[in-house]
GROMACS .gro file of C-alpha atoms in nm:
model
  502
    1ASP     CA    1  -5.377  -0.628   1.771
    2LEU     CA    2  -5.225  -0.868   1.562
    3SER     CA    3  -5.019  -1.049   1.804
    4PRO     CA    4  -5.229  -1.362   1.802
    5LEU     CA    5  -5.122  -1.413   1.439
    6ALA     CA    6  -4.757  -1.410   1.500
    7GLY     CA    7  -4.744  -1.787   1.538
    8LEU     CA    8  -4.917  -1.875   1.203
    9THR     CA    9  -4.597  -1.931   1.008
   10GLU     CA   10  -4.758  -2.164   0.778
   11LEU     CA   11  -5.019  -1.883   0.646
   12GLU     CA   12  -4.986  -1.850   0.288
   13SER     CA   13  -5.253  -1.529   0.241
   14LEU     CA   14  -5.365  -1.286   0.459
   15SER     CA   15  -5.629  -0.987   0.412
   16LEU     CA   16  -5.641  -0.725   0.669
   17SER     CA   17  -5.773  -0.441   0.462
   18GLY     CA   18  -5.993  -0.167   0.611
   19ASN     CA   19  -5.888  -0.203   0.971
   20ASN     CA   20  -5.724   0.034   1.223
   21ILE     CA   21  -5.405  -0.120   1.236
   22SER     CA   22  -5.085   0.087   1.303
   23ASP     CA   23  -4.823  -0.202   1.459
   24LEU     CA   24  -4.714  -0.462   1.189
   25SER     CA   25  -4.452  -0.608   1.370
   26PRO     CA   26  -4.611  -0.957   1.454
   27LEU     CA   27  -4.619  -1.016   1.058
   28ALA     CA   28  -4.240  -0.983   1.013
   29GLY     CA   29  -4.208  -1.379   1.075
   30LEU     CA   30  -4.467  -1.516   0.867
   31THR     CA   31  -4.225  -1.618   0.599
   32ASN     CA   32  -4.463  -1.828   0.395
   33LEU     CA   33  -4.681  -1.550   0.281
   34SER     CA   34  -4.729  -1.528  -0.072
   35GLN     CA   35  -5.019  -1.224  -0.065
   36LEU     CA   36  -5.069  -0.971   0.224
   37TRP     CA   37  -5.338  -0.711   0.203
   38LEU     CA   38  -5.332  -0.395   0.402
   39VAL     CA   39  -5.507  -0.145   0.221
   40GLU     CA   40  -5.669   0.125   0.417
   41ASN     CA   41  -5.495   0.113   0.750
   42PRO     CA   42  -5.316   0.398   0.953
   43ILE     CA   43  -4.969   0.223   0.906
   44LYS     CA   44  -4.679   0.450   1.043
   45ASN     CA   45  -4.360   0.219   1.045
   46LEU     CA   46  -4.291  -0.015   0.758
   47GLN     CA   47  -3.981  -0.149   0.889
   48PRO     CA   48  -4.159  -0.501   0.972
   49LEU     CA   49  -4.259  -0.522   0.603
   50LEU     CA   50  -3.905  -0.468   0.508
   51THR     CA   51  -3.785  -0.738   0.729
   52LEU     CA   52  -4.064  -0.980   0.583
   53LEU     CA   53  -3.937  -0.904   0.232
   54GLU     CA   54  -3.563  -0.963   0.343
   55LYS     CA   55  -3.677  -1.306   0.448
   56ASN     CA   56  -3.944  -1.379   0.195
   57PRO     CA   57  -3.870  -1.161  -0.138
   58ASP     CA   58  -4.150  -1.308  -0.330
   59VAL     CA   59  -4.452  -1.211  -0.113
   60LYS     CA   60  -4.699  -0.936  -0.273
   61ILE     CA   61  -4.783  -0.673  -0.014
   62TYR     CA   62  -5.071  -0.425  -0.096
   63LEU     CA   63  -5.100  -0.098   0.074
   64LYS     CA   64  -5.328   0.113  -0.191
   65TRP     CA   65  -5.631   0.066  -0.363
   66GLY     CA   66  -5.581  -0.091  -0.717
   67GLY     CA   67  -5.325  -0.363  -0.599
   68VAL     CA   68  -5.007  -0.137  -0.586
   69PRO     CA   69  -4.735  -0.338  -0.431
   70LEU     CA   70  -4.503  -0.209  -0.168
   71SER     CA   71  -4.273   0.045  -0.322
   72VAL     CA   72  -3.932   0.144  -0.139
   73THR     CA   73  -3.692   0.365  -0.312
   74LEU     CA   74  -3.337   0.426  -0.232
   75GLU     CA   75  -3.166   0.710  -0.368
   76VAL     CA   76  -2.808   0.866  -0.359
   77ILE     CA   77  -2.804   1.202  -0.194
   78SER     CA   78  -2.417   1.294  -0.203
   79GLY     CA   79  -2.093   1.140  -0.253
   80GLY     CA   80  -2.061   1.056  -0.643
   81GLY     CA   81  -1.811   1.215  -0.866
   82GLN     CA   82  -1.534   1.218  -0.605
   83SER     CA   83  -1.175   1.099  -0.681
   84ALA     CA   84  -0.888   1.035  -0.439
   85ARG     CA   85  -0.547   0.890  -0.446
   86VAL     CA   86  -0.533   0.524  -0.356
   87ASN     CA   87  -0.492   0.416   0.001
   88GLN     CA   88  -0.657   0.740   0.107
   89GLN     CA   89  -1.026   0.833   0.231
   90LEU     CA   90  -1.252   1.002   0.019
   91ALA     CA   91  -1.352   1.374   0.145
   92ASN     CA   92  -1.719   1.345   0.151
   93PRO     CA   93  -1.941   1.056   0.275
   94PHE     CA   94  -2.150   0.849   0.026
   95VAL     CA   95  -2.502   0.913   0.182
   96VAL     CA   96  -2.829   0.746   0.078
   97ARG     CA   97  -3.185   0.788   0.157
   98VAL     CA   98  -3.469   0.548   0.199
   99LYS     CA   99  -3.848   0.645   0.123
  100ASP     CA  100  -4.175   0.461   0.116
  101GLN     CA  101  -4.410   0.445  -0.175
  102ASP     CA  102  -4.554   0.780  -0.087
  103GLY     CA  103  -4.224   0.960  -0.082
  104ASN     CA  104  -4.174   0.980   0.294
  105ALA     CA  105  -3.835   0.936   0.464
  106MET     CA  106  -3.804   0.573   0.628
  107SER     CA  107  -3.602   0.591   0.965
  108GLY     CA  108  -3.481   0.265   1.114
  109VAL     CA  109  -3.403   0.088   0.789
  110SER     CA  110  -3.085  -0.118   0.785
  111VAL     CA  111  -2.877  -0.024   0.484
  112SER     CA  112  -2.585  -0.232   0.390
  113PHE     CA  113  -2.283  -0.119   0.187
  114SER     CA  114  -2.016  -0.291  -0.036
  115VAL     CA  115  -1.734  -0.163  -0.252
  116THR     CA  116  -1.561  -0.294  -0.543
  117PRO     CA  117  -1.284  -0.395  -0.654
  118SER     CA  118  -1.149  -0.329  -0.308
  119GLY     CA  119  -1.129  -0.089  -0.030
  120THR     CA  120  -1.253  -0.020   0.332
  121LEU     CA  121  -1.601   0.092   0.442
  122ASN     CA  122  -1.676   0.262   0.768
  123PRO     CA  123  -1.915   0.147   0.850
  124SER     CA  124  -2.034  -0.130   0.617
  125ARG     CA  125  -2.387  -0.148   0.761
  126ALA     CA  126  -2.598   0.168   0.897
  127THR     CA  127  -2.949   0.243   1.009
  128THR     CA  128  -3.128   0.533   0.856
  129ASP     CA  129  -3.190   0.839   1.060
  130SER     CA  130  -3.494   1.065   1.119
  131ASN     CA  131  -3.431   1.185   0.766
  132GLY     CA  132  -3.417   0.847   0.633
  133GLN     CA  133  -3.055   0.874   0.556
  134ALA     CA  134  -2.759   0.647   0.594
  135GLU     CA  135  -2.405   0.701   0.508
  136THR     CA  136  -2.078   0.557   0.493
  137ARG     CA  137  -1.713   0.668   0.432
  138LEU     CA  138  -1.475   0.484   0.171
  139THR     CA  139  -1.102   0.444   0.189
  140LEU     CA  140  -0.982   0.341  -0.159
  141GLY     CA  141  -0.791   0.034  -0.215
  142GLY     CA  142  -0.443  -0.012  -0.356
  143THR     CA  143  -0.518   0.016  -0.740
  144THR     CA  144  -0.610   0.290  -0.981
  145GLY     CA  145  -0.931   0.288  -1.166
  146THR     CA  146  -1.307   0.322  -1.080
  147TYR     CA  147  -1.441   0.201  -0.759
  148THR     CA  148  -1.812   0.118  -0.714
  149VAL     CA  149  -2.003   0.146  -0.360
  150THR     CA  150  -2.349   0.009  -0.371
  151ALA     CA  151  -2.601   0.050  -0.081
  152ARG     CA  152  -2.872  -0.223  -0.039
  153ALA     CA  153  -3.212  -0.195   0.145
  154SER     CA  154  -3.469  -0.451   0.114
  155GLY     CA  155  -3.375  -0.595  -0.228
  156ILE     CA  156  -3.314  -0.266  -0.371
  157THR     CA  157  -2.967  -0.157  -0.471
  158GLN     CA  158  -2.826   0.169  -0.561
  159PRO     CA  159  -2.446   0.205  -0.680
  160VAL     CA  160  -2.227   0.531  -0.744
  161SER     CA  161  -1.857   0.528  -0.866
  162PHE     CA  162  -1.553   0.689  -0.765
  163THR     CA  163  -1.210   0.730  -0.946
  164ALA     CA  164  -0.884   0.635  -0.767
  165THR     CA  165  -0.555   0.776  -0.876
  166ALA     CA  166  -0.219   0.653  -0.776
  167THR     CA  167  -0.004   0.857  -0.531
  168LEU     CA  168   0.291   1.026  -0.707
  169ALA     CA  169   0.623   0.937  -0.590
  170PHE     CA  170   0.979   0.861  -0.687
  171ARG     CA  171   1.091   0.488  -0.674
  172PRO     CA  172   1.256   0.415  -0.353
  173THR     CA  173   1.609   0.561  -0.434
  174GLU     CA  174   1.788   0.844  -0.260
  175VAL     CA  175   1.983   1.111  -0.456
  176ALA     CA  176   2.312   1.173  -0.266
  177ASN     CA  177   2.471   1.485  -0.202
  178GLN     CA  178   2.730   1.582  -0.489
  179THR     CA  179   3.046   1.759  -0.492
  180PHE     CA  180   3.205   1.893  -0.834
  181THR     CA  181   3.517   2.081  -0.896
  182VAL     CA  182   3.519   2.380  -1.083
  183GLY     CA  183   3.644   2.334  -1.468
  184SER     CA  184   3.611   1.943  -1.446
  185THR     CA  185   3.324   1.774  -1.675
  186ILE     CA  186   3.104   1.573  -1.457
  187GLN     CA  187   2.995   1.225  -1.472
  188PRO     CA  188   2.641   1.269  -1.578
  189LEU     CA  189   2.407   1.216  -1.301
  190ARG     CA  190   2.060   1.056  -1.381
  191LEU     CA  191   1.801   1.119  -1.152
  192PRO     CA  192   1.492   0.890  -1.082
  193VAL     CA  193   1.160   0.842  -1.246
  194ALA     CA  194   0.830   0.880  -1.110
  195ALA     CA  195   0.606   0.629  -0.993
  196GLY     CA  196   0.232   0.632  -0.956
  197GLY     CA  197   0.030   0.924  -1.047
  198THR     CA  198  -0.088   0.979  -1.429
  199ALA     CA  199   0.151   0.989  -1.707
  200PRO     CA  200   0.315   1.190  -1.864
  201TYR     CA  201   0.525   1.330  -1.617
  202THR     CA  202   0.735   1.648  -1.616
  203TYR     CA  203   1.056   1.700  -1.419
  204THR     CA  204   1.225   2.015  -1.296
  205LEU     CA  205   1.548   2.077  -1.110
  206SER     CA  206   1.611   2.402  -0.913
  207PRO     CA  207   1.848   2.599  -0.884
  208ILE     CA  208   2.115   2.457  -1.119
  209PRO     CA  209   2.478   2.526  -1.057
  210ALA     CA  210   2.626   2.759  -1.316
  211GLY     CA  211   2.795   2.563  -1.603
  212LEU     CA  212   2.557   2.258  -1.550
  213SER     CA  213   2.244   2.163  -1.753
  214PHE     CA  214   1.944   1.937  -1.677
  215ASP     CA  215   1.784   1.755  -1.964
  216THR     CA  216   1.418   1.716  -1.860
  217THR     CA  217   1.358   1.418  -2.086
  218THR     CA  218   1.671   1.199  -2.015
  219ARG     CA  219   1.678   1.329  -1.635
  220LEU     CA  220   2.061   1.380  -1.693
  221LEU     CA  221   2.240   1.639  -1.499
  222SER     CA  222   2.568   1.718  -1.668
  223GLY     CA  223   2.821   1.999  -1.783
  224THR     CA  224   3.137   2.167  -1.636
  225PRO     CA  225   3.072   2.362  -1.326
  226THR     CA  226   3.200   2.727  -1.380
  227THR     CA  227   3.164   2.891  -1.044
  228ALA     CA  228   3.260   2.764  -0.684
  229ALA     CA  229   2.935   2.747  -0.460
  230PRO     CA  230   2.887   2.619  -0.096
  231ALA     CA  231   2.672   2.321  -0.049
  232THR     CA  232   2.329   2.405  -0.202
  233PRO     CA  233   1.990   2.276  -0.165
  234ILE     CA  234   1.858   2.140  -0.481
  235THR     CA  235   1.506   2.041  -0.536
  236TYR     CA  236   1.402   1.779  -0.807
  237THR     CA  237   1.041   1.763  -0.881
  238ALA     CA  238   0.823   1.534  -1.093
  239THR     CA  239   0.452   1.670  -1.195
  240ASP     CA  240   0.209   1.418  -1.322
  241ALA     CA  241  -0.094   1.510  -1.589
  242THR     CA  242  -0.329   1.611  -1.289
  243GLY     CA  243  -0.088   1.840  -1.147
  244ALA     CA  244   0.025   1.626  -0.858
  245SER     CA  245   0.371   1.666  -0.764
  246ALA     CA  246   0.670   1.473  -0.572
  247THR     CA  247   1.003   1.631  -0.470
  248LEU     CA  248   1.353   1.480  -0.380
  249ASN     CA  249   1.619   1.715  -0.194
  250PHE     CA  250   1.979   1.704  -0.200
  251ASN     CA  251   2.299   1.923  -0.186
  252ILE     CA  252   2.536   2.010  -0.459
  253GLU     CA  253   2.871   2.169  -0.356
  254VAL     CA  254   3.104   2.315  -0.632
  255ILE     CA  255   3.470   2.359  -0.516
  256GLY     CA  256   3.733   2.554  -0.675
  257ASP     CA  257   4.034   2.394  -0.839
  258GLY     CA  258   4.277   2.286  -0.561
  259GLU     CA  259   4.019   2.325  -0.272
  260VAL     CA  260   3.952   2.053  -0.050
  261PRO     CA  261   3.619   1.912  -0.060
  262GLY     CA  262   3.369   1.979   0.252
  263PRO     CA  263   3.358   1.762   0.540
  264GLY     CA  264   3.295   1.392   0.494
  265PRO     CA  265   3.444   1.019   0.537
  266GLY     CA  266   3.596   1.031   0.177
  267PRO     CA  267   3.582   0.768  -0.094
  268VAL     CA  268   3.466   0.490   0.140
  269ASP     CA  269   3.167   0.652   0.162
  270VAL     CA  270   3.061   0.499  -0.158
  271ASN     CA  271   2.708   0.601  -0.164
  272ALA     CA  272   2.803   0.987  -0.067
  273ASP     CA  273   2.539   1.001   0.229
  274GLY     CA  274   2.806   1.131   0.473
  275GLN     CA  275   2.852   0.836   0.656
  276VAL     CA  276   3.006   0.487   0.631
  277THR     CA  277   2.785   0.234   0.678
  278VAL     CA  278   2.711  -0.151   0.592
  279ILE     CA  279   2.514   0.024   0.287
  280ASP     CA  280   2.858   0.120   0.146
  281LEU     CA  281   2.994  -0.234   0.191
  282ALA     CA  282   2.674  -0.379   0.018
  283ILE     CA  283   2.716  -0.164  -0.262
  284VAL     CA  284   3.084  -0.273  -0.319
  285ALA     CA  285   2.975  -0.632  -0.296
  286LEU     CA  286   2.697  -0.588  -0.544
  287PHE     CA  287   2.958  -0.471  -0.792
  288TYR     CA  288   3.227  -0.722  -0.670
  289GLY     CA  289   3.438  -0.822  -0.970
  290THR     CA  290   3.299  -0.544  -1.224
  291GLN     CA  291   3.564  -0.426  -1.450
  292VAL     CA  292   3.563  -0.028  -1.505
  293PRO     CA  293   3.667   0.076  -1.854
  294ALA     CA  294   3.948   0.360  -1.855
  295GLY     CA  295   3.810   0.702  -1.857
  296LEU     CA  296   3.496   0.602  -1.650
  297SER     CA  297   3.469   0.601  -1.281
  298LEU     CA  298   3.232   0.368  -1.069
  299PRO     CA  299   3.200   0.439  -0.682
  300ALA     CA  300   3.236   0.092  -0.574
  301ASP     CA  301   3.593   0.080  -0.704
  302VAL     CA  302   3.700   0.276  -0.412
  303ASN     CA  303   4.080   0.286  -0.504
  304ALA     CA  304   4.005   0.356  -0.864
  305ASP     CA  305   4.231   0.088  -0.995
  306GLY     CA  306   3.963  -0.010  -1.261
  307ILE     CA  307   3.827  -0.320  -1.081
  308VAL     CA  308   3.591  -0.391  -0.791
  309ASN     CA  309   3.783  -0.638  -0.583
  310ILE     CA  310   3.894  -0.741  -0.225
  311LEU     CA  311   4.098  -0.401  -0.171
  312ASP     CA  312   3.781  -0.208  -0.201
  313LEU     CA  313   3.591  -0.432   0.024
  314THR     CA  314   3.883  -0.387   0.273
  315ALA     CA  315   3.904  -0.009   0.256
  316VAL     CA  316   3.523   0.015   0.312
  317ALA     CA  317   3.557  -0.212   0.598
  318GLN     CA  318   3.819  -0.034   0.772
  319GLY     CA  319   3.600   0.286   0.714
  320LEU     CA  320   3.339   0.108   0.933
  321ASP     CA  321   3.562   0.064   1.199
  322ALA     CA  322   3.683   0.434   1.180
  323ALA     CA  323   3.331   0.545   1.176
  324ALA     CA  324   3.247   0.423   1.523
  325GLY     CA  325   2.867   0.416   1.561
  326ASN     CA  326   2.766   0.463   1.196
  327ALA     CA  327   2.803   0.084   1.090
  328GLY     CA  328   2.446   0.004   1.209
  329GLU     CA  329   2.218  -0.280   1.130
  330LEU     CA  330   2.154  -0.412   0.793
  331SER     CA  331   1.820  -0.258   0.667
  332LEU     CA  332   1.625  -0.426   0.398
  333GLY     CA  333   1.458  -0.068   0.284
  334ALA     CA  334   1.781   0.104   0.280
  335VAL     CA  335   1.989  -0.146   0.127
  336GLU     CA  336   1.714  -0.197  -0.160
  337ALA     CA  337   1.705   0.173  -0.211
  338ALA     CA  338   2.093   0.231  -0.188
  339LEU     CA  339   2.154  -0.064  -0.443
  340ALA     CA  340   1.897   0.057  -0.674
  341ALA     CA  341   2.053   0.404  -0.685
  342ALA     CA  342   2.407   0.216  -0.748
  343ALA     CA  343   2.252   0.030  -1.026
  344GLU     CA  344   2.120   0.323  -1.185
  345GLN     CA  345   2.449   0.486  -1.178
  346ALA     CA  346   2.614   0.186  -1.326
  347ALA     CA  347   2.353   0.161  -1.592
  348ASP     CA  348   2.467   0.508  -1.705
  349LEU     CA  349   2.797   0.375  -1.764
  350GLU     CA  350   2.739   0.242  -2.101
  351ASP     CA  351   3.061   0.070  -2.129
  352VAL     CA  352   3.031  -0.131  -1.775
  353ALA     CA  353   2.905  -0.462  -1.920
  354ALA     CA  354   2.648  -0.712  -1.740
  355ALA     CA  355   2.536  -0.424  -1.469
  356PRO     CA  356   2.402  -0.642  -1.195
  357MET     CA  357   2.061  -0.501  -1.202
  358GLY     CA  358   1.817  -0.478  -1.492
  359PHE     CA  359   1.608  -0.150  -1.565
  360SER     CA  360   1.368  -0.271  -1.828
  361THR     CA  361   1.056  -0.328  -1.651
  362ARG     CA  362   1.105  -0.305  -1.271
  363PRO     CA  363   1.407  -0.081  -1.194
  364ASP     CA  364   1.389  -0.139  -0.827
  365VAL     CA  365   1.418  -0.516  -0.830
  366LEU     CA  366   1.747  -0.731  -0.835
  367SER     CA  367   1.811  -0.927  -1.132
  368SER     CA  368   1.779  -1.317  -1.060
  369GLY     CA  369   2.144  -1.419  -1.092
  370LYS     CA  370   2.413  -1.147  -1.149
  371ALA     CA  371   2.417  -0.992  -0.812
  372TYR     CA  372   2.384  -1.305  -0.611
  373VAL     CA  373   2.709  -1.431  -0.798
  374ASN     CA  374   2.881  -1.112  -0.718
  375VAL     CA  375   2.776  -1.114  -0.344
  376THR     CA  376   2.872  -1.495  -0.287
  377ARG     CA  377   3.225  -1.413  -0.449
  378ALA     CA  378   3.263  -1.100  -0.218
  379PHE     CA  379   3.148  -1.324   0.109
  380THR     CA  380   3.423  -1.574   0.011
  381ASP     CA  381   3.698  -1.352  -0.028
  382ALA     CA  382   3.603  -1.135   0.271
  383ARG     CA  383   3.583  -1.431   0.538
  384HIS     CA  384   3.895  -1.284   0.711
  385LEU     CA  385   3.735  -0.947   0.774
  386ALA     CA  386   3.536  -0.864   1.086
  387VAL     CA  387   3.241  -0.763   0.853
  388SER     CA  388   3.166  -1.124   0.717
  389ASP     CA  389   2.870  -1.150   0.924
  390MET     CA  390   2.712  -0.861   0.762
  391LEU     CA  391   2.795  -0.998   0.403
  392SER     CA  392   2.644  -1.311   0.536
  393ALA     CA  393   2.308  -1.150   0.616
  394PHE     CA  394   2.338  -0.956   0.285
  395LEU     CA  395   2.365  -1.298   0.108
  396VAL     CA  396   2.064  -1.446   0.306
  397LEU     CA  397   1.878  -1.101   0.176
  398LEU     CA  398   1.979  -1.173  -0.177
  399THR     CA  399   1.864  -1.528  -0.151
  400GLU     CA  400   1.503  -1.430  -0.032
  401MET     CA  401   1.494  -1.197  -0.315
  402ARG     CA  402   1.611  -1.412  -0.586
  403GLU     CA  403   1.383  -1.712  -0.483
  404VAL     CA  404   1.040  -1.751  -0.644
  405PRO     CA  405   0.812  -1.974  -0.469
  406ASP     CA  406   0.562  -2.194  -0.665
  407THR     CA  407   0.259  -2.058  -0.469
  408THR     CA  408   0.142  -1.753  -0.296
  409ALA     CA  409   0.112  -1.820   0.106
  410LEU     CA  410   0.046  -1.656   0.419
  411LEU     CA  411   0.287  -1.804   0.716
  412PRO     CA  412   0.223  -1.785   1.077
  413ASN     CA  413   0.340  -1.469   1.247
  414TYR     CA  414   0.641  -1.458   1.495
  415PRO     CA  415   0.684  -1.447   1.757
  416ASN     CA  416   0.322  -1.566   1.880
  417PRO     CA  417   0.209  -1.494   2.136
  418PHE     CA  418   0.383  -1.148   2.114
  419ASN     CA  419   0.408  -0.836   2.298
  420PRO     CA  420   0.420  -0.556   2.169
  421GLU     CA  421   0.552  -0.633   1.804
  422THR     CA  422   0.529  -0.929   1.561
  423TRP     CA  423   0.642  -1.012   1.205
  424ILE     CA  424   0.421  -1.168   0.949
  425PRO     CA  425   0.610  -1.375   0.686
  426TYR     CA  426   0.440  -1.459   0.355
  427HIS     CA  427   0.560  -1.589  -0.011
  428LEU     CA  428   0.479  -1.438  -0.345
  429SER     CA  429   0.486  -1.656  -0.659
  430LYS     CA  430   0.446  -1.330  -0.878
  431GLU     CA  431   0.479  -0.957  -0.861
  432THR     CA  432   0.177  -0.764  -0.725
  433GLU     CA  433   0.020  -0.507  -0.491
  434VAL     CA  434   0.033  -0.638  -0.131
  435THR     CA  435  -0.188  -0.532   0.150
  436LEU     CA  436  -0.220  -0.654   0.521
  437THR     CA  437  -0.534  -0.567   0.712
  438ILE     CA  438  -0.565  -0.654   1.099
  439TYR     CA  439  -0.900  -0.723   1.267
  440ASP     CA  440  -1.028  -0.774   1.609
  441VAL     CA  441  -1.236  -1.065   1.714
  442ARG     CA  442  -1.557  -0.863   1.651
  443GLY     CA  443  -1.432  -0.808   1.289
  444VAL     CA  444  -1.370  -0.448   1.359
  445LEU     CA  445  -1.056  -0.301   1.137
  446VAL     CA  446  -0.774  -0.226   1.374
  447ARG     CA  447  -0.490  -0.136   1.128
  448ALA     CA  448  -0.440  -0.159   0.752
  449LEU     CA  449  -0.070  -0.190   0.635
  450THR     CA  450  -0.027  -0.105   0.274
  451LEU     CA  451   0.307  -0.308   0.145
  452GLY     CA  452   0.316  -0.175  -0.200
  453HIS     CA  453   0.377  -0.337  -0.524
  454GLN     CA  454   0.633  -0.612  -0.461
  455ALA     CA  455   0.851  -0.844  -0.656
  456SER     CA  456   0.782  -1.245  -0.638
  457GLY     CA  457   0.987  -1.392  -0.360
  458VAL     CA  458   1.019  -1.512  -0.012
  459TYR     CA  459   0.949  -1.261   0.267
  460GLU     CA  460   1.034  -1.445   0.591
  461SER     CA  461   1.336  -1.258   0.744
  462ARG     CA  462   1.256  -0.954   0.987
  463GLY     CA  463   1.413  -0.756   0.706
  464ARG     CA  464   1.145  -0.870   0.445
  465ALA     CA  465   0.840  -0.955   0.637
  466ALA     CA  466   0.555  -0.735   0.733
  467TYR     CA  467   0.585  -0.579   1.068
  468TRP     CA  468   0.313  -0.479   1.322
  469ASP     CA  469   0.390  -0.279   1.623
  470GLY     CA  470   0.074  -0.379   1.801
  471ARG     CA  471  -0.073  -0.041   1.757
  472ASN     CA  472  -0.423   0.083   1.593
  473ALA     CA  473  -0.440   0.323   1.310
  474SER     CA  474  -0.458   0.601   1.581
  475GLY     CA  475  -0.098   0.482   1.714
  476GLU     CA  476  -0.253   0.332   2.011
  477PRO     CA  477  -0.152   0.015   2.195
  478VAL     CA  478  -0.396  -0.232   2.130
  479ALA     CA  479  -0.553  -0.474   2.413
  480SER     CA  480  -0.447  -0.814   2.488
  481GLY     CA  481  -0.646  -1.075   2.320
  482VAL     CA  482  -0.677  -1.261   1.978
  483TYR     CA  483  -0.646  -1.071   1.654
  484PHE     CA  484  -0.697  -1.186   1.272
  485TYR     CA  485  -0.459  -1.060   1.020
  486THR     CA  486  -0.545  -1.083   0.623
  487LEU     CA  487  -0.308  -1.092   0.337
  488THR     CA  488  -0.437  -0.949   0.003
  489ALA     CA  489  -0.195  -0.998  -0.291
  490GLY     CA  490  -0.343  -0.960  -0.623
  491ASP     CA  491  -0.651  -1.230  -0.634
  492PHE     CA  492  -0.491  -1.413  -0.337
  493SER     CA  493  -0.635  -1.358   0.011
  494ALA     CA  494  -0.579  -1.552   0.323
  495THR     CA  495  -0.634  -1.504   0.700
  496ARG     CA  496  -0.460  -1.630   1.023
  497LYS     CA  497  -0.481  -1.591   1.404
  498MET     CA  498  -0.251  -1.429   1.644
  499LEU     CA  499  -0.249  -1.361   2.020
  500ILE     CA  500  -0.121  -1.046   2.186
  501ARG     CA  501  -0.037  -1.151   2.578
  502LYS     CA  502   0.057  -0.856   2.805
   0.00000   0.00000   0.00000
């Protein structure tokens, strides 16, 4: 019985060789020991020695003849060599085993896990089972590359690497339904490029209406339709070097000469999505004042008089009234996607000078000045229209998108306290990947929101701030209480507190 020794915390050297000692727990707190002999004892549980080593890693412990020090091994059992898309969980867990100096599995040993560069571990600490095994599951972070999970037990570490690849997707643009006339040469339609995945990409389009052709390099659909055809579902597919693919679907209708196009709102439906909304008005405002050269067309020029002006704004505004419930609210995601698609179309019109958006490096981001100036002019000229409130909101949106803060910052959520939803504003001084993670007071992950690659700017309004609906990853409403939210943007990370009160 070693319990009388438990209080001798100043002890520096202790020899207990050749006894009948099996319970070492009283020795776990002797943190000043430099040498400990335990040779020839029927010891069954080495956990107290591992605890002692964690507190005092310099102690020399002898368990065998010949002065052999305590030797604990940590080995990877399974989990290595996997790969997954970013922000997805690996199919198989990372499993390690702890063994003593005789190669026997050690149960009850605490093993901690860490991951670099970023990601979520569940759990981050585990205790070995009867087979000496501990495991964790890894959800990869928001960047591609190699991730390393490291297990640690009593000063011994064992790493293993995993590969993260980007999820293949198209940038946030929608391909609107198209109507062509037999015998009329169509304005070439450029389809969006893939984002993420592994380059190079290949593109396919199927089926292709008779008389049209699709260039897989330039992504242009062009030609002269030769056969009338009803609205036909078209599938546009991008495939990356790994074989992963992403698809977009839209309809193409080919009408005969003299036929009336299928049902739809008409030319005031600027983005040809089958309804007249504030998005159509936003596109006209984006191109406000643009001169359209003869022989070319631009949907924002609704009346086709060669210039986008107040007449076009008025026509779409009247279309909003006629569309009754279609006007809807201003949606940031829908506006940005529609504007990116509209600017892509304008970029195809090579003679349209100074297109409001630039596509050289970030095709889905507004340029800093041109769009703002256009919408400001549209807002000034359209004050007599009932839609001026919408244009005002759009101008606020553009203001946030063009402003570049000096520093990245996480701001207080609003409302706070809240029930059941809240908005979390922030500033980005440079473009980067952004994630938001929410934890309860115990530090348990409640929800991870991947906000994606975002441009520098102010993200404060409800249309741009991060949104949390008060639910966990399983979709269940969380309980009342204090929660913490952490914003990670590149090398920036900050945490704030919020309160749900029901």
